Amino acid sequence: MEQDYLLLYKTLFDHYGPQNWWPADTPLEMMIGAILVQNTNWRNVEKALIKLRPYLGAEALDRLQEEELAQLIKPSGFFNIKAKRIKSFIQWWKQYNFSLNRVKKLEKETLRKELLNVHGIGRETADVMLLYALDKAVFVVDAYARRIFYRIGYDMPNSYDQFRLEVEQTFPEKLDVFNEFHALLVEHAKQYCRTRPLCDKCPLSSICKKRVEGD
DNA sequence: GTCCGGTGTC
DNA sequence: GACACGGGAC
C-alpha cells in the first residue's frame, strides 16, 4: 500500500488516544487563538490569551483599540500584525451580528472563501477555524502535516488544496476524524517528529521510511 | 524571497 | 548566540 492515510490515522490514534481539540473554552477564543498561533509556539499564545481573557467577547474586541489589543497579545509575537488581523476578523464577523449560527449555516466552500477574503486569514487559519469552530469537515495542511507525511515517505502534492483534497477523499465528510487527525499530527510533531526527529521509540516506526528533508 | 517578534530550547 | 515556532502578506 502506497499512501495509507487510514493506517497513519489509526496508528496515531492508538498511541496518543483522543485529543479532543481545539484547546479553547469558546468558538471565539478558538478563532482568536488560530490567528495568534500563526508561526508561533502555542505556549506564547496561551500567555497572550490569558491577558486577552477580559476582552474575549466579540463586542469587547470590537471596542478595543488596535494599539491596546497589540499590547495585550504581545507574548504571541507579530503582535502589531496580529492585532490588525484580529480586527479584520472581528469586522468580518460583525456583518453577521457576531452570530456563530448564522455563519455556520453557510456552505463549507462559501465560508472558506469568505474567510480567505479576510486580511490575515490564509488557508491554514481558515481551515482550522472551519474545523474547530464552525463544524466543517476539512483536513488541515500545516507545516507538521507536510513534515510528517514527507518523512513517512508519502508523495504529496505541493499545493495546499491538492494536498488537502487528497487526504479528504479518504475520509469524506468525517468531521471527527479530521478533528482528531490534525490534533494527533500536531501532538506527534511535538513529541517525536520534531525538526530533529526522535526516531527511537517513535510510534510510527513500523510505517515510516524516515525520509530526510532535502533529498 | 523577506519581513513580522516574543519566548523557549539546543 | 542561533534556531524554531499549529503562517500570511507583500
mmCIF file of C-alpha atoms (C1' of nucleotides) in Angstrom:
data_model
loop_
_atom_site.group_PDB
_atom_site.id
_atom_site.type_symbol
_atom_site.label_atom_id
_atom_site.label_comp_id
_atom_site.label_asym_id
_atom_site.label_seq_id
_atom_site.Cartn_x
_atom_site.Cartn_y
_atom_site.Cartn_z
ATOM 1 C CA MET A 1 0.000 0.000 0.000
ATOM 2 C CA GLU A 2 1.499 3.305 -1.108
ATOM 3 C CA GLN A 3 -0.074 6.048 0.988
ATOM 4 C CA ASP A 4 -2.348 4.628 3.621
ATOM 5 C CA TYR A 5 -3.786 7.670 5.397
ATOM 6 C CA LEU A 6 -6.197 5.497 7.350
ATOM 7 C CA LEU A 7 -3.358 3.387 8.713
ATOM 8 C CA LEU A 8 -1.472 6.533 9.687
ATOM 9 C CA TYR A 9 -4.525 7.922 11.435
ATOM 10 C CA LYS A 10 -5.214 4.698 13.293
ATOM 11 C CA THR A 11 -1.618 4.278 14.363
ATOM 12 C CA LEU A 12 -1.527 7.796 15.773
ATOM 13 C CA PHE A 13 -4.898 7.383 17.463
ATOM 14 C CA ASP A 14 -3.924 4.048 19.019
ATOM 15 C CA HIS A 15 -0.834 5.606 20.504
ATOM 16 C CA TYR A 16 -1.994 9.052 21.619
ATOM 17 C CA GLY A 17 -5.711 8.465 22.109
ATOM 18 C CA PRO A 18 -8.429 11.070 21.526
ATOM 19 C CA GLN A 19 -7.150 14.632 21.736
ATOM 20 C CA ASN A 20 -10.483 16.461 21.967
ATOM 21 C CA TRP A 21 -9.282 19.649 20.335
ATOM 22 C CA TRP A 22 -9.078 22.688 19.983
ATOM 23 C CA PRO A 23 -7.882 23.840 23.448
ATOM 24 C CA ALA A 24 -10.319 26.744 23.930
ATOM 25 C CA ASP A 25 -13.411 27.443 26.023
ATOM 26 C CA THR A 26 -15.448 29.175 23.324
ATOM 27 C CA PRO A 27 -15.552 29.299 19.498
ATOM 28 C CA LEU A 28 -14.408 32.927 19.637
ATOM 29 C CA GLU A 29 -11.407 32.026 21.758
ATOM 30 C CA MET A 30 -10.660 29.223 19.317
ATOM 31 C CA MET A 31 -10.721 31.536 16.310
ATOM 32 C CA ILE A 32 -8.631 34.216 18.004
ATOM 33 C CA GLY A 33 -6.178 31.501 19.040
ATOM 34 C CA ALA A 34 -5.974 30.410 15.409
ATOM 35 C CA ILE A 35 -4.737 33.856 14.423
ATOM 36 C CA LEU A 36 -2.388 34.156 17.386
ATOM 37 C CA VAL A 37 -0.731 30.801 16.723
ATOM 38 C CA GLN A 38 0.357 31.680 13.188
ATOM 39 C CA ASN A 39 4.003 30.621 13.022
ATOM 40 C CA THR A 40 4.145 30.831 16.813
ATOM 41 C CA ASN A 41 4.659 28.457 19.701
ATOM 42 C CA TRP A 42 1.398 27.603 21.466
ATOM 43 C CA ARG A 43 2.919 28.413 24.875
ATOM 44 C CA ASN A 44 3.243 32.026 23.779
ATOM 45 C CA VAL A 45 -0.339 32.006 22.565
ATOM 46 C CA GLU A 46 -1.543 30.855 25.980
ATOM 47 C CA LYS A 47 0.208 33.804 27.624
ATOM 48 C CA ALA A 48 -1.471 36.178 25.205
ATOM 49 C CA LEU A 49 -4.889 34.576 25.723
ATOM 50 C CA ILE A 50 -4.611 34.974 29.497
ATOM 51 C CA LYS A 51 -4.036 38.720 29.096
ATOM 52 C CA LEU A 52 -6.773 38.903 26.499
ATOM 53 C CA ARG A 53 -9.346 36.975 28.538
ATOM 54 C CA PRO A 54 -11.172 40.042 29.960
ATOM 55 C CA TYR A 55 -11.805 41.118 26.356
ATOM 56 C CA LEU A 56 -12.716 37.742 24.891
ATOM 57 C CA GLY A 57 -16.127 38.751 23.634
ATOM 58 C CA ALA A 58 -16.826 39.883 20.103
ATOM 59 C CA GLU A 59 -18.205 43.266 21.173
ATOM 60 C CA ALA A 60 -15.357 43.857 23.620
ATOM 61 C CA LEU A 61 -12.782 43.055 20.950
ATOM 62 C CA ASP A 62 -14.615 45.321 18.554
ATOM 63 C CA ARG A 63 -14.434 48.225 21.020
ATOM 64 C CA LEU A 64 -10.775 47.641 21.901
ATOM 65 C CA GLN A 65 -8.265 49.965 20.261
ATOM 66 C CA GLU A 66 -5.908 48.180 17.904
ATOM 67 C CA GLU A 67 -2.857 49.546 19.754
ATOM 68 C CA GLU A 68 -4.253 48.342 23.067
ATOM 69 C CA LEU A 69 -5.003 44.956 21.576
ATOM 70 C CA ALA A 70 -1.456 44.724 20.246
ATOM 71 C CA GLN A 71 -0.041 45.321 23.732
ATOM 72 C CA LEU A 72 -2.245 42.613 25.231
ATOM 73 C CA ILE A 73 -1.221 39.947 22.731
ATOM 74 C CA LYS A 74 2.458 40.855 22.792
ATOM 75 C CA PRO A 75 3.671 37.482 24.116
ATOM 76 C CA SER A 76 2.393 35.758 20.985
ATOM 77 C CA GLY A 77 4.760 37.730 18.762
ATOM 78 C CA PHE A 78 3.994 39.534 15.490
ATOM 79 C CA PHE A 79 1.651 41.491 17.743
ATOM 80 C CA ASN A 80 1.092 44.533 15.520
ATOM 81 C CA ILE A 81 0.230 42.374 12.533
ATOM 82 C CA LYS A 82 -1.913 40.017 14.579
ATOM 83 C CA ALA A 83 -3.833 42.869 16.202
ATOM 84 C CA LYS A 84 -4.705 44.075 12.729
ATOM 85 C CA ARG A 85 -5.717 40.565 11.703
ATOM 86 C CA ILE A 86 -7.960 40.098 14.735
ATOM 87 C CA LYS A 87 -9.592 43.436 13.956
ATOM 88 C CA SER A 88 -10.179 42.373 10.358
ATOM 89 C CA PHE A 89 -11.683 39.106 11.507
ATOM 90 C CA ILE A 90 -13.992 40.829 14.000
ATOM 91 C CA GLN A 91 -15.098 43.284 11.309
ATOM 92 C CA TRP A 92 -15.980 40.354 9.076
ATOM 93 C CA TRP A 93 -17.939 38.560 11.793
ATOM 94 C CA LYS A 94 -19.746 41.780 12.657
ATOM 95 C CA GLN A 95 -21.539 41.559 9.315
ATOM 96 C CA TYR A 96 -23.310 38.565 10.813
ATOM 97 C CA ASN A 97 -24.012 40.367 14.088
ATOM 98 C CA PHE A 98 -21.426 38.127 15.741
ATOM 99 C CA SER A 99 -23.788 35.203 15.340
ATOM 100 C CA LEU A 100 -21.993 31.886 15.177
ATOM 101 C CA ASN A 101 -25.102 30.090 13.974
ATOM 102 C CA ARG A 102 -25.605 32.427 11.046
ATOM 103 C CA VAL A 103 -22.037 31.837 9.934
ATOM 104 C CA LYS A 104 -22.275 28.091 10.462
ATOM 105 C CA LYS A 105 -25.299 27.913 8.200
ATOM 106 C CA LEU A 106 -23.154 28.917 5.236
ATOM 107 C CA GLU A 107 -21.900 26.270 2.843
ATOM 108 C CA LYS A 108 -18.394 24.989 3.544
ATOM 109 C CA GLU A 109 -16.832 26.307 0.333
ATOM 110 C CA THR A 110 -18.674 29.618 0.611
ATOM 111 C CA LEU A 111 -17.476 30.056 4.168
ATOM 112 C CA ARG A 112 -13.888 29.169 3.287
ATOM 113 C CA LYS A 113 -13.874 31.769 0.522
ATOM 114 C CA GLU A 114 -15.265 34.378 2.888
ATOM 115 C CA LEU A 115 -12.616 33.613 5.494
ATOM 116 C CA LEU A 116 -9.836 33.650 2.898
ATOM 117 C CA ASN A 117 -11.068 37.064 1.909
ATOM 118 C CA VAL A 118 -10.351 38.380 5.420
ATOM 119 C CA HIS A 119 -6.958 40.094 5.634
ATOM 120 C CA GLY A 120 -4.659 37.897 7.676
ATOM 121 C CA ILE A 121 -6.542 34.648 7.256
ATOM 122 C CA GLY A 122 -4.851 32.241 4.893
ATOM 123 C CA ARG A 123 -5.672 28.651 4.011
ATOM 124 C CA GLU A 124 -4.455 27.027 7.196
ATOM 125 C CA THR A 125 -6.059 29.550 9.534
ATOM 126 C CA ALA A 126 -9.302 29.373 7.580
ATOM 127 C CA ASP A 127 -9.318 25.597 7.747
ATOM 128 C CA VAL A 128 -8.661 25.300 11.485
ATOM 129 C CA MET A 129 -11.471 27.785 12.063
ATOM 130 C CA LEU A 130 -13.761 25.793 9.776
ATOM 131 C CA LEU A 131 -12.834 22.571 11.521
ATOM 132 C CA TYR A 132 -12.703 23.546 15.195
ATOM 133 C CA ALA A 133 -15.224 26.359 15.479
ATOM 134 C CA LEU A 134 -17.576 26.053 12.523
ATOM 135 C CA ASP A 135 -18.110 22.272 12.273
ATOM 136 C CA LYS A 136 -16.906 21.886 8.706
ATOM 137 C CA ALA A 137 -15.070 18.695 7.706
ATOM 138 C CA VAL A 138 -11.685 19.754 6.311
ATOM 139 C CA PHE A 139 -8.191 18.324 6.554
ATOM 140 C CA VAL A 140 -5.753 20.948 7.794
ATOM 141 C CA VAL A 141 -2.455 21.059 5.924
ATOM 142 C CA ASP A 142 0.060 22.637 8.251
ATOM 143 C CA ALA A 143 3.845 22.502 8.414
ATOM 144 C CA TYR A 144 3.590 19.486 10.731
ATOM 145 C CA ALA A 145 1.381 17.517 8.366
ATOM 146 C CA ARG A 146 3.745 18.257 5.496
ATOM 147 C CA ARG A 147 6.756 17.249 7.569
ATOM 148 C CA ILE A 148 5.283 14.022 8.895
ATOM 149 C CA PHE A 149 3.812 12.895 5.575
ATOM 150 C CA TYR A 150 7.085 13.657 3.841
ATOM 151 C CA ARG A 151 9.216 11.744 6.331
ATOM 152 C CA ILE A 152 6.902 8.743 6.270
ATOM 153 C CA GLY A 153 7.513 8.632 2.545
ATOM 154 C CA TYR A 154 4.191 9.811 1.198
ATOM 155 C CA ASP A 155 4.469 11.671 -2.084
ATOM 156 C CA MET A 156 2.124 14.594 -1.531
ATOM 157 C CA PRO A 157 1.182 17.473 -3.826
ATOM 158 C CA ASN A 158 2.966 20.738 -3.186
ATOM 159 C CA SER A 159 -0.187 22.789 -3.479
ATOM 160 C CA TYR A 160 -2.114 23.277 -0.250
ATOM 161 C CA ASP A 161 -5.511 22.453 -1.708
ATOM 162 C CA GLN A 162 -4.299 19.449 -3.690
ATOM 163 C CA PHE A 163 -2.733 18.045 -0.521
ATOM 164 C CA ARG A 164 -5.905 18.713 1.427
ATOM 165 C CA LEU A 165 -8.256 17.191 -1.145
ATOM 166 C CA GLU A 166 -6.034 14.138 -1.497
ATOM 167 C CA VAL A 167 -6.453 13.337 2.205
ATOM 168 C CA GLU A 168 -10.087 14.419 2.368
ATOM 169 C CA GLN A 169 -11.010 11.891 -0.313
ATOM 170 C CA THR A 170 -10.026 9.102 2.062
ATOM 171 C CA PHE A 171 -12.386 10.311 4.812
ATOM 172 C CA PRO A 172 -15.300 12.010 3.062
ATOM 173 C CA GLU A 173 -17.033 14.475 5.402
ATOM 174 C CA LYS A 174 -15.716 12.787 8.531
ATOM 175 C CA LEU A 175 -15.708 15.791 10.849
ATOM 176 C CA ASP A 176 -14.484 13.968 13.932
ATOM 177 C CA VAL A 177 -11.738 12.167 12.017
ATOM 178 C CA PHE A 178 -10.330 15.432 10.656
ATOM 179 C CA ASN A 179 -10.734 16.972 14.088
ATOM 180 C CA GLU A 180 -8.646 14.246 15.715
ATOM 181 C CA PHE A 181 -6.261 13.789 12.784
ATOM 182 C CA HIS A 182 -4.904 17.325 12.852
ATOM 183 C CA ALA A 183 -4.607 17.301 16.633
ATOM 184 C CA LEU A 184 -2.786 13.969 16.535
ATOM 185 C CA LEU A 185 -0.361 15.202 13.888
ATOM 186 C CA VAL A 186 0.444 18.259 15.990
ATOM 187 C CA GLU A 187 0.958 16.136 19.084
ATOM 188 C CA HIS A 188 3.166 13.711 17.196
ATOM 189 C CA ALA A 189 5.214 16.534 15.682
ATOM 190 C CA LYS A 190 5.805 17.941 19.150
ATOM 191 C CA GLN A 191 6.668 14.655 20.804
ATOM 192 C CA TYR A 192 8.646 12.741 18.171
ATOM 193 C CA CYS A 193 8.607 14.170 14.654
ATOM 194 C CA ARG A 194 10.412 17.350 15.596
ATOM 195 C CA THR A 195 12.833 19.322 13.461
ATOM 196 C CA ARG A 196 15.385 16.951 14.946
ATOM 197 C CA PRO A 197 13.290 13.783 14.953
ATOM 198 C CA LEU A 198 13.363 11.284 17.808
ATOM 199 C CA CYS A 199 13.027 8.134 15.739
ATOM 200 C CA ASP A 200 13.920 5.793 18.603
ATOM 201 C CA LYS A 201 10.685 4.628 20.212
ATOM 202 C CA CYS A 202 8.617 6.582 17.655
ATOM 203 C CA PRO A 203 5.106 5.095 17.485
ATOM 204 C CA LEU A 204 5.187 5.387 13.682
ATOM 205 C CA SER A 205 8.443 3.468 13.270
ATOM 206 C CA SER A 206 6.807 0.495 11.567
ATOM 207 C CA ILE A 207 5.145 2.585 8.847
ATOM 208 C CA CYS A 208 7.767 5.332 8.400
ATOM 209 C CA LYS A 209 10.546 5.446 5.811
ATOM 210 C CA LYS A 210 12.311 8.080 7.902
ATOM 211 C CA ARG A 211 12.954 10.151 4.814
ATOM 212 C CA VAL A 212 15.122 13.205 5.460
ATOM 213 C CA GLU A 213 14.227 16.678 4.200
ATOM 214 C CA GLY A 214 16.291 17.857 1.278
ATOM 215 C CA ASP A 215 16.578 14.632 -0.692
ATOM 216 C "C1'" DG B 1 12.237 35.575 -1.080
ATOM 217 C "C1'" DT B 2 11.666 38.826 3.086
ATOM 218 C "C1'" DC B 3 9.520 40.726 6.948
ATOM 219 C "C1'" DC B 4 6.961 40.436 11.319
ATOM 220 C "C1'" DG B 5 8.644 39.257 17.070
ATOM 221 C "C1'" DG B 6 8.399 37.362 21.904
ATOM 222 C "C1'" DT B 7 9.807 33.144 24.243
ATOM 223 C "C1'" DG B 8 11.752 28.515 24.796
ATOM 224 C "C1'" DT B 9 15.487 25.148 23.695
ATOM 225 C "C1'" DC B 10 19.790 23.451 21.998
ATOM 226 C "C1'" DG C 1 24.199 33.038 20.499
ATOM 227 C "C1'" DA C 2 21.425 30.623 16.744
ATOM 228 C "C1'" DC C 3 17.193 28.424 15.878
ATOM 229 C "C1'" DA C 4 12.212 27.088 15.839
ATOM 230 C "C1'" DC C 5 7.561 28.189 16.393
ATOM 231 C "C1'" DG C 6 -0.498 24.965 14.671
ATOM 232 C "C1'" DG C 7 1.586 31.434 8.702
ATOM 233 C "C1'" DG C 8 0.428 35.196 5.826
ATOM 234 C "C1'" DA C 9 1.131 39.479 3.224
ATOM 235 C "C1'" DC C 10 3.938 41.995 0.283
#
